[in-house]
PDB file of C-alpha atoms in Angstrom:
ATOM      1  CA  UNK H   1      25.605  -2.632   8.525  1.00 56.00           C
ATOM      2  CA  UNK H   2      21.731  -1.198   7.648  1.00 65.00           C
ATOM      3  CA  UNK H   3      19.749  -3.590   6.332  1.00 80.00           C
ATOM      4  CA  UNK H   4      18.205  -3.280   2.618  1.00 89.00           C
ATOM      5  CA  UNK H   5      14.443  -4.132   2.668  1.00 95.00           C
ATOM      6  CA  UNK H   6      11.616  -4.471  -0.091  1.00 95.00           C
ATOM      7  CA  UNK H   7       8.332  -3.058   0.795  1.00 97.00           C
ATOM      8  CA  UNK H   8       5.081  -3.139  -0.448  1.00 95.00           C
ATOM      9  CA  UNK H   9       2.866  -0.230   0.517  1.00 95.00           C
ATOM     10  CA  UNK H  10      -0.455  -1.448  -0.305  1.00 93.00           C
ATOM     11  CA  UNK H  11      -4.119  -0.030  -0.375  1.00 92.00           C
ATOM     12  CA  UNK H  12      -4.967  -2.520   1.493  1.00 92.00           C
ATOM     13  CA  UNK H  13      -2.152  -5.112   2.527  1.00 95.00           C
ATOM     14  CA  UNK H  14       1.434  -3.853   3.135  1.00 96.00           C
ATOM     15  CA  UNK H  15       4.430  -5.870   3.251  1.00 96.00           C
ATOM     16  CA  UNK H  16       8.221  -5.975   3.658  1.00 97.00           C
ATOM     17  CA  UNK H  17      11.087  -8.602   3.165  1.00 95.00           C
ATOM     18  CA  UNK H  18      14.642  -9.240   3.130  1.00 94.00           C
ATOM     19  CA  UNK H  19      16.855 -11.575   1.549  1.00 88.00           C
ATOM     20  CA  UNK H  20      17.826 -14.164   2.982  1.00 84.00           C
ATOM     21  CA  UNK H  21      21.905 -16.014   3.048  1.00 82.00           C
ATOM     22  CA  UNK H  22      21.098 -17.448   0.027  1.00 81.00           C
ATOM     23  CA  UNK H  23      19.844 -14.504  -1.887  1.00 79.00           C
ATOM     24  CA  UNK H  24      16.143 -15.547  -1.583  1.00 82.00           C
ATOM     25  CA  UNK H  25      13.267 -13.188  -0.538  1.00 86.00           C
ATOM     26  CA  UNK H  26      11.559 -13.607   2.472  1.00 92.00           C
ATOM     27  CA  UNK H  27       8.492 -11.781   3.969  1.00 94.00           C
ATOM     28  CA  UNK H  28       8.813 -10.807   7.612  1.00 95.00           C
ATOM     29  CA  UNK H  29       6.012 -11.398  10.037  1.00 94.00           C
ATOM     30  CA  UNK H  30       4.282  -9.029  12.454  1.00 94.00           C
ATOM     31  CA  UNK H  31       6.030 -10.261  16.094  1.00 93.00           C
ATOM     32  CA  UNK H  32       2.852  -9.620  17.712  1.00 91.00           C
ATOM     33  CA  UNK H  33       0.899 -12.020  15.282  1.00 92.00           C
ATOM     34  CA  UNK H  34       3.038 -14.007  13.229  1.00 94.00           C
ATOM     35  CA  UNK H  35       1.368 -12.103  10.146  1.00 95.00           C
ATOM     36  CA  UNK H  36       3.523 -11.483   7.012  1.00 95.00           C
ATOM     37  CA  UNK H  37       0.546  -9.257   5.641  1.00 95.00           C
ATOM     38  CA  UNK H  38      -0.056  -6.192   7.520  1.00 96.00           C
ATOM     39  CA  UNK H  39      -3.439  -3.849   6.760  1.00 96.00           C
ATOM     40  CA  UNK H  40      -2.442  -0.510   5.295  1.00 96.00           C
ATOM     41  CA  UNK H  41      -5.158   0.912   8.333  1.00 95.00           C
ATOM     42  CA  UNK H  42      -4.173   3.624  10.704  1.00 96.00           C
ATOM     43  CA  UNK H  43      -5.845   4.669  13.920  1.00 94.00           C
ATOM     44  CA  UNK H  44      -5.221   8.067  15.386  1.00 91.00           C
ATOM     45  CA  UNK H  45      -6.679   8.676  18.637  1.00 86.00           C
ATOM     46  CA  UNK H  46      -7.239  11.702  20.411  1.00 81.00           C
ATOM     47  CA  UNK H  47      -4.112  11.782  22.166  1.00 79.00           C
ATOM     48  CA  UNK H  48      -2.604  11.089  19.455  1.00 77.00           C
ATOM     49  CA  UNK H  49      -1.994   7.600  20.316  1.00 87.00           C
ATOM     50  CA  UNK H  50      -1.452   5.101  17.199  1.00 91.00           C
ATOM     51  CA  UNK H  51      -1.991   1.825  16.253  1.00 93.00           C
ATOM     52  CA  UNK H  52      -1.519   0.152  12.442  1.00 95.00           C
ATOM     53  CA  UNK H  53      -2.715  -3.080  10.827  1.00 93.00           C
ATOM     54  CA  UNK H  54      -4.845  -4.831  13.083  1.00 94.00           C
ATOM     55  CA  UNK H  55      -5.456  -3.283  16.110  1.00 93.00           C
ATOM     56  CA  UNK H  56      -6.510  -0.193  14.029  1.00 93.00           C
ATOM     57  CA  UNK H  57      -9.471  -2.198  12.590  1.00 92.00           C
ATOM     58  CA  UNK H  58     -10.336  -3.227  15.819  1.00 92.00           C
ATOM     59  CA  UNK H  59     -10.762   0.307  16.638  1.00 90.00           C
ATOM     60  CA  UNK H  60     -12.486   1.322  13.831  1.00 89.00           C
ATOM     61  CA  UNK H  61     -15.635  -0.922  14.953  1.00 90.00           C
ATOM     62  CA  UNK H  62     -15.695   1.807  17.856  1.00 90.00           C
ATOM     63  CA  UNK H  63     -14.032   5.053  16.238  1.00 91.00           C
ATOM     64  CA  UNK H  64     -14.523   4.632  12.773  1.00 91.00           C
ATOM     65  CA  UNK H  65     -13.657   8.550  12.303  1.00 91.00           C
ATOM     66  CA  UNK H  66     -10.349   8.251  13.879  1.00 92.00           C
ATOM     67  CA  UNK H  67      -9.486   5.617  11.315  1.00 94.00           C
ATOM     68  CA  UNK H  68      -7.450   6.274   7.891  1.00 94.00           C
ATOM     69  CA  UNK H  69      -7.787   3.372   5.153  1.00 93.00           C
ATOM     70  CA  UNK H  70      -6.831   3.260   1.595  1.00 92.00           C
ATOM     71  CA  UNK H  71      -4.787   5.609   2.270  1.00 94.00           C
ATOM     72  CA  UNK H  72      -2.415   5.257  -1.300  1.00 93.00           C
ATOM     73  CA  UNK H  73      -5.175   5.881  -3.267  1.00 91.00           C
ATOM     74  CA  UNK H  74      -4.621   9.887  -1.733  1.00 92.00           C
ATOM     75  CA  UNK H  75      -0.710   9.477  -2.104  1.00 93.00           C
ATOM     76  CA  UNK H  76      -0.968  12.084  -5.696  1.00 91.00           C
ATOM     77  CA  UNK H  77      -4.253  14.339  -3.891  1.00 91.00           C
ATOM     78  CA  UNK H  78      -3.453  18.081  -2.365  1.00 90.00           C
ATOM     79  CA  UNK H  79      -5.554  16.480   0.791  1.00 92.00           C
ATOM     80  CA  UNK H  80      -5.386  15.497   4.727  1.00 91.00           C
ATOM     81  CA  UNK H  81      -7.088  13.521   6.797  1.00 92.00           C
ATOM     82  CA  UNK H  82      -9.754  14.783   8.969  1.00 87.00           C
ATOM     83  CA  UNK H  83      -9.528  12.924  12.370  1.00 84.00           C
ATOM     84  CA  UNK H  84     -13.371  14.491  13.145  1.00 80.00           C
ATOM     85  CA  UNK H  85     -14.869  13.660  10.198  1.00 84.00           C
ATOM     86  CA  UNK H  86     -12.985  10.254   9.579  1.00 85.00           C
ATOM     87  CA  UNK H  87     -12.579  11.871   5.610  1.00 86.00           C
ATOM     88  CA  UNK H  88     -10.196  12.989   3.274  1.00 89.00           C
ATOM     89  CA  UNK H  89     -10.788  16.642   2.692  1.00 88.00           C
ATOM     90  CA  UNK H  90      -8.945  19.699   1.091  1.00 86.00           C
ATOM     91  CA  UNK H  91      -7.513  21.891   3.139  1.00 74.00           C
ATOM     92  CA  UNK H  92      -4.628  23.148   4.995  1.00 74.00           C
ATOM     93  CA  UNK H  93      -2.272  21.028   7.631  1.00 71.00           C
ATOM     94  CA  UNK H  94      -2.829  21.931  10.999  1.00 68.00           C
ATOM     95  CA  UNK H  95      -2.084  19.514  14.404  1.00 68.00           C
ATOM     96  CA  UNK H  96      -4.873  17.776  14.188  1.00 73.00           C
ATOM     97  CA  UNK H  97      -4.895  16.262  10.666  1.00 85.00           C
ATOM     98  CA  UNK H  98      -2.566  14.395   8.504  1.00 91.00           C
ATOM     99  CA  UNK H  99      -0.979  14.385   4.803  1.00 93.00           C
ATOM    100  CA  UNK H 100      -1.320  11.052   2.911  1.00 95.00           C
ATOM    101  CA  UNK H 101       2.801  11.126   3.729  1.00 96.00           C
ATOM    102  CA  UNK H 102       2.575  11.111   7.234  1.00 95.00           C
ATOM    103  CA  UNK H 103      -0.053   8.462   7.538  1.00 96.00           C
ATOM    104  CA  UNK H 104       2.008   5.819   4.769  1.00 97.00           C
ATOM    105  CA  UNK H 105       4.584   6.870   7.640  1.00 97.00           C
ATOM    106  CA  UNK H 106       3.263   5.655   9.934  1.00 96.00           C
ATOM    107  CA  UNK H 107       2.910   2.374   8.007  1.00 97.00           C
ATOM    108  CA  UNK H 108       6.287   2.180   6.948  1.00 97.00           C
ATOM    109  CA  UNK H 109       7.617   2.623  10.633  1.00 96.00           C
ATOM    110  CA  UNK H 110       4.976  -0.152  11.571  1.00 96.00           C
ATOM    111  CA  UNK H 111       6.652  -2.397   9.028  1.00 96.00           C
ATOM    112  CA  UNK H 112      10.451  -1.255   9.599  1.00 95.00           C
ATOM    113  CA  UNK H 113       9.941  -2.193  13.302  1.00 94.00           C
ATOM    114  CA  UNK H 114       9.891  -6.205  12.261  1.00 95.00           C
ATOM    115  CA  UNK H 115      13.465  -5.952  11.986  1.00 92.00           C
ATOM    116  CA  UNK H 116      16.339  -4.353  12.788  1.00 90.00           C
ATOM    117  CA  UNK H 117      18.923  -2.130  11.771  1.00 89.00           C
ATOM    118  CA  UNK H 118      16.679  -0.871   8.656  1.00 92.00           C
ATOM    119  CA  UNK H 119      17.964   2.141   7.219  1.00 93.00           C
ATOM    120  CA  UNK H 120      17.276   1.609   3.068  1.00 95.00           C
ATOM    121  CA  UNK H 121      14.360   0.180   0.956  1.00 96.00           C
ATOM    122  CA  UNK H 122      13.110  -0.434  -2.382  1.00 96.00           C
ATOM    123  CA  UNK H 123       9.483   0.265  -2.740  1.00 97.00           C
ATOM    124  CA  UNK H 124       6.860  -1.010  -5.076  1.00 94.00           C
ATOM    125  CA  UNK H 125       4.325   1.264  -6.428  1.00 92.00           C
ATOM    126  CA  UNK H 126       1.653   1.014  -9.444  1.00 88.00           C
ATOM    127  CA  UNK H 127       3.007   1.230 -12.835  1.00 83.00           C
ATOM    128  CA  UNK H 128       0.371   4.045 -13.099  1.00 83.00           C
ATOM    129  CA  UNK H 129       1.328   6.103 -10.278  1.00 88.00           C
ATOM    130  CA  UNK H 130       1.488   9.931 -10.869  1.00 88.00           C
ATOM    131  CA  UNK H 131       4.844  11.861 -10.305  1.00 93.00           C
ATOM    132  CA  UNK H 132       3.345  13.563  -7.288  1.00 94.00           C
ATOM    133  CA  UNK H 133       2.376  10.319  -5.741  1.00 94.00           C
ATOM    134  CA  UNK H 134       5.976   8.809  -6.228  1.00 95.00           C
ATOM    135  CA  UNK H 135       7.461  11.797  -4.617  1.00 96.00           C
ATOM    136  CA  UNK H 136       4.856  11.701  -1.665  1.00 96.00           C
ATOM    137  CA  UNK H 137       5.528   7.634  -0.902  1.00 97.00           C
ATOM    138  CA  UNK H 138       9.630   9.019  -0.668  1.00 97.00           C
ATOM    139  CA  UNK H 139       8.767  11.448   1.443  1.00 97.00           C
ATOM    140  CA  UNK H 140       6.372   8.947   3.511  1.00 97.00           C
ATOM    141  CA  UNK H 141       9.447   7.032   3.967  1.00 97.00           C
ATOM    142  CA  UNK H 142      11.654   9.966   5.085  1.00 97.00           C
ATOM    143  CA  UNK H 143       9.164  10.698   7.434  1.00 96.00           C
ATOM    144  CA  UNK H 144       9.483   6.910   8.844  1.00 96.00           C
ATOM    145  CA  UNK H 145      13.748   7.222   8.818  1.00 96.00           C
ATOM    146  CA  UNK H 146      13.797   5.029   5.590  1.00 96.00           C
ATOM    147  CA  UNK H 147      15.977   6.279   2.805  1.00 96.00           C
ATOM    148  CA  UNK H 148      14.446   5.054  -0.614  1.00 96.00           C
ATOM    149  CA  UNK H 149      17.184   3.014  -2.940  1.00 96.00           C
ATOM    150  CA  UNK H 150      14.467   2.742  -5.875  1.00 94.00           C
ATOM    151  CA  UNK H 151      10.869   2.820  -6.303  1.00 95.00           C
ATOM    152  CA  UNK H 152      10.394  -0.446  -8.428  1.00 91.00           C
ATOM    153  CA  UNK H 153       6.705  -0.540 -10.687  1.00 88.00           C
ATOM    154  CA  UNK H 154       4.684  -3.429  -9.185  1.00 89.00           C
ATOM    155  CA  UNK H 155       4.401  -5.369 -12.523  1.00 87.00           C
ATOM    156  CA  UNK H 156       7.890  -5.038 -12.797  1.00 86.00           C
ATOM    157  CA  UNK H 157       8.234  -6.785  -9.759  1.00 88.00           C
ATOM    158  CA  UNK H 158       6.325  -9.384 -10.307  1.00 89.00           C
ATOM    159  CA  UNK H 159       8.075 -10.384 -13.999  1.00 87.00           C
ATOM    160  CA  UNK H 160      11.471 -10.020 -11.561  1.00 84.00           C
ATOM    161  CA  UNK H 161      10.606 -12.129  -9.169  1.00 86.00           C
ATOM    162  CA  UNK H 162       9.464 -15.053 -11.715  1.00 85.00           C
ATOM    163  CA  UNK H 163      12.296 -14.627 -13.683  1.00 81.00           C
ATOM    164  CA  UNK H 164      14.430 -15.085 -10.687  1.00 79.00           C
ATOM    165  CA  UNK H 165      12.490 -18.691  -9.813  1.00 82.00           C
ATOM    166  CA  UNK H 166      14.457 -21.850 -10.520  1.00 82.00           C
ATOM    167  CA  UNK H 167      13.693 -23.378 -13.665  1.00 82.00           C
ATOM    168  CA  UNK H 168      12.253 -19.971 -15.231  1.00 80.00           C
ATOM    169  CA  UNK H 169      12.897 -18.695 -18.414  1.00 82.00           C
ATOM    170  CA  UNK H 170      11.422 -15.034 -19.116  1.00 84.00           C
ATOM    171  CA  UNK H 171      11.755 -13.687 -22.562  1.00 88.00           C
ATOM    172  CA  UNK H 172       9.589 -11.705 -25.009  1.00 92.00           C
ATOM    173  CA  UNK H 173       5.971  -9.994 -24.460  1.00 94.00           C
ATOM    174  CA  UNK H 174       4.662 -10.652 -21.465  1.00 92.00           C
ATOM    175  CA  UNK H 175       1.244  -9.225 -19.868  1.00 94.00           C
ATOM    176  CA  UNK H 176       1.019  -9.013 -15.999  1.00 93.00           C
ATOM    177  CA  UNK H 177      -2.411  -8.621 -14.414  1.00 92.00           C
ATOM    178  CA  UNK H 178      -2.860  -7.300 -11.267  1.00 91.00           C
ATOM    179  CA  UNK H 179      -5.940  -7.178  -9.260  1.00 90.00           C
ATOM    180  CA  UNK H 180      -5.013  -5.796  -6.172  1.00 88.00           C
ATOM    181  CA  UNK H 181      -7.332  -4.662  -3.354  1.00 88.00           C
ATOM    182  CA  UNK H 182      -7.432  -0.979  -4.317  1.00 86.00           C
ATOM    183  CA  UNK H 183      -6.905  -0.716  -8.072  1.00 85.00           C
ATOM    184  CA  UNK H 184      -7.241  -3.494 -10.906  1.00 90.00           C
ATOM    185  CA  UNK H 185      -3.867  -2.567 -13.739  1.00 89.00           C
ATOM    186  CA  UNK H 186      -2.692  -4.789 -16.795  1.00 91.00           C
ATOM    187  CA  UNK H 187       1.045  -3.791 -17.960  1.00 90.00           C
ATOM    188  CA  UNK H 188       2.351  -5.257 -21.049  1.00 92.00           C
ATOM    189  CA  UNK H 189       6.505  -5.755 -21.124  1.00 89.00           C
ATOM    190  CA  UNK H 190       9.245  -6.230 -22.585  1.00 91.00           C
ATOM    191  CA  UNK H 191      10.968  -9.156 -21.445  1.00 89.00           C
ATOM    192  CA  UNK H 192      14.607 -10.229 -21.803  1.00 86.00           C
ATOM    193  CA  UNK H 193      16.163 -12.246 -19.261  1.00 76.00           C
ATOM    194  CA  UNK H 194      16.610  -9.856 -16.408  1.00 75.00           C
ATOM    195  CA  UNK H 195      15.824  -6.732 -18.308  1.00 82.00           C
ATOM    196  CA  UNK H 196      12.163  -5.627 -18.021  1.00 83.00           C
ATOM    197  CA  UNK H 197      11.138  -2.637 -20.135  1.00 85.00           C
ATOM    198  CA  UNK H 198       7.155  -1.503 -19.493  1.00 84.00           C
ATOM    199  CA  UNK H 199       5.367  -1.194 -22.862  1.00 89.00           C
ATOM    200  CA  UNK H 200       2.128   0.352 -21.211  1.00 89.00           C
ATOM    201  CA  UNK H 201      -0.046   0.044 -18.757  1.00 86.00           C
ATOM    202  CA  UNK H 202      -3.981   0.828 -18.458  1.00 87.00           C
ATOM    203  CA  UNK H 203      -6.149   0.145 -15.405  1.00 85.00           C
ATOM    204  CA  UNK H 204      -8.581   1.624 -12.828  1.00 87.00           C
ATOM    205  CA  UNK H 205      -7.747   3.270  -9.848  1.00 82.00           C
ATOM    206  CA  UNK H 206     -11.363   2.548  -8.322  1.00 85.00           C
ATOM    207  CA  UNK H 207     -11.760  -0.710  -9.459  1.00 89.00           C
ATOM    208  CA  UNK H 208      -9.892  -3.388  -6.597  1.00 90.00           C
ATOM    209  CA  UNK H 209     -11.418  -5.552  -4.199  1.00 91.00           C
ATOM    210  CA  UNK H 210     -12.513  -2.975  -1.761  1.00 90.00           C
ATOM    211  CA  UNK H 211     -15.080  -1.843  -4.709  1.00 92.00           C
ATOM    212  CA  UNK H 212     -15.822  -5.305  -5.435  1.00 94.00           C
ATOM    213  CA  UNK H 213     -16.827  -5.726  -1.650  1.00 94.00           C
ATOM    214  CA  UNK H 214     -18.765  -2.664  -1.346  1.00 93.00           C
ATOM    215  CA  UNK H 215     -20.419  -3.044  -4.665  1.00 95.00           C
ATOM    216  CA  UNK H 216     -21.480  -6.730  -2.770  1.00 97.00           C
ATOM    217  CA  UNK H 217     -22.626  -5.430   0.134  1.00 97.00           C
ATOM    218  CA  UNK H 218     -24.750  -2.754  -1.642  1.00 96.00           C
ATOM    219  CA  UNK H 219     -26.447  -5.441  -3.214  1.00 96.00           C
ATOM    220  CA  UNK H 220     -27.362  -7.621  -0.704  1.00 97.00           C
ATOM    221  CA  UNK H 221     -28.442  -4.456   1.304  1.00 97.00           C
ATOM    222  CA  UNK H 222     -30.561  -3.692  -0.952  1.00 96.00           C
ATOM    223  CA  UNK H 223     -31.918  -7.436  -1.671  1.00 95.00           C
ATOM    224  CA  UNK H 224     -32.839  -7.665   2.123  1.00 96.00           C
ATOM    225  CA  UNK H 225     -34.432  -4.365   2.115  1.00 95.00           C
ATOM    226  CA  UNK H 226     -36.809  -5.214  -0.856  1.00 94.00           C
ATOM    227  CA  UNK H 227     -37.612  -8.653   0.818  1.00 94.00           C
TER     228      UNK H 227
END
């Protein structure tokens, strides 16, 4: 029988879990770590050998070119990823660069391998996600073998999964706030038991903890330079 995941295909963190007998999520963990977080990083080398999460920032210290990172943020962009330059760039496909589908492939086939017998998934995405970046993340996960059930909104995930704790009781207006590691979003729902209907939702797409760290470092560079 294939095996319905959940993933979460994140600018910096991915994710993916099954339920369990009882009906309760779980998050599987990398078998070559024990991780249930996985870093949305992607090395390509020359050969075109591949490595994702955490072997591909080990690799960056030495090839930071060959390296792809924050890779959704490109999901809804006409771009590719220039293995020379270690950029996303305009221009046309050719062997030796890669759509923002084919690298969230690769991620997706890094995650699907933590199990077996996957064949189906429902996958998160922002709340503000364009139609052409919805449409690219199902075609990511055609690339990886992974037929898509449902692409869920994050914040609606999040108000699902509390409303599915013991003990909780959901109902009315409820505001979700997400600060994730590539984009910073606020929803505002609608709220009735199991029934979640998205109001709006506002938030930056350059505003997550990656910006928060480089913003950091900038300062502190330039502190130690002026001292």
């Amino acid at each position: 029988m294939a095996k319905i995941v959940g993933i979460d295909l994140g600018t910096t963190f991915s994710a993916i879990a099954v339920l369990d007998d009882l009906g309760n999520p779980e998050i599987l963990s990398n078998p070559e770590n024990n991780n249930k977080i996985t870093p949305s990083v992607v090395y390509i080398g020359k050969n075109d050998k591949v490595f994702v999460g955490e072997k591909a920032k080990d690799a960056a210290i030495a090839e930071p070119k060959r390296v792809a990172m924050e890779v959704k943020r490109e999901m809804e962009n006409d771009v590719i990823f220039d293995c020379s330059k270690g950029e996303w760039v305009e221009g046309k496909k050719t062997d030796k660069n890669y759509t923002p589908s084919q690298i969230s492939s690769l991620i997706l086939s890094k995650l699907k391998g933590y199990t077996s017998g996957v064949k189906k998934a429902v996958i998160t995405v922002p709340a503000l996600f364009a139609e052409r970046a919805r449409t690219a993340t199902i075609d990511a996960a055609k690339l990886a073998g992974i037929e898509v059930l449902e692409l869920i909104n994050e914040p609606t995930a999040a108000i699902l999964h509390y409303a599915n704790l013991p003990g909780a009781n959901v109902n009315g207006r409820v505001l979700v706030f997400d600060l994730g590691g590539g984009t910073f979003d606020v929803t505002i729902a609608k709220v009735q038991g199991k029934s979640v209907d998205v109001i709006t939702s506002r938030g930056d797409k350059h505003l997550g903890g990656t910006d928060f760290d480089r913003e950091i470092v900038k300062l502190l560079s330039e502190k130690y330079k002026k001292e």
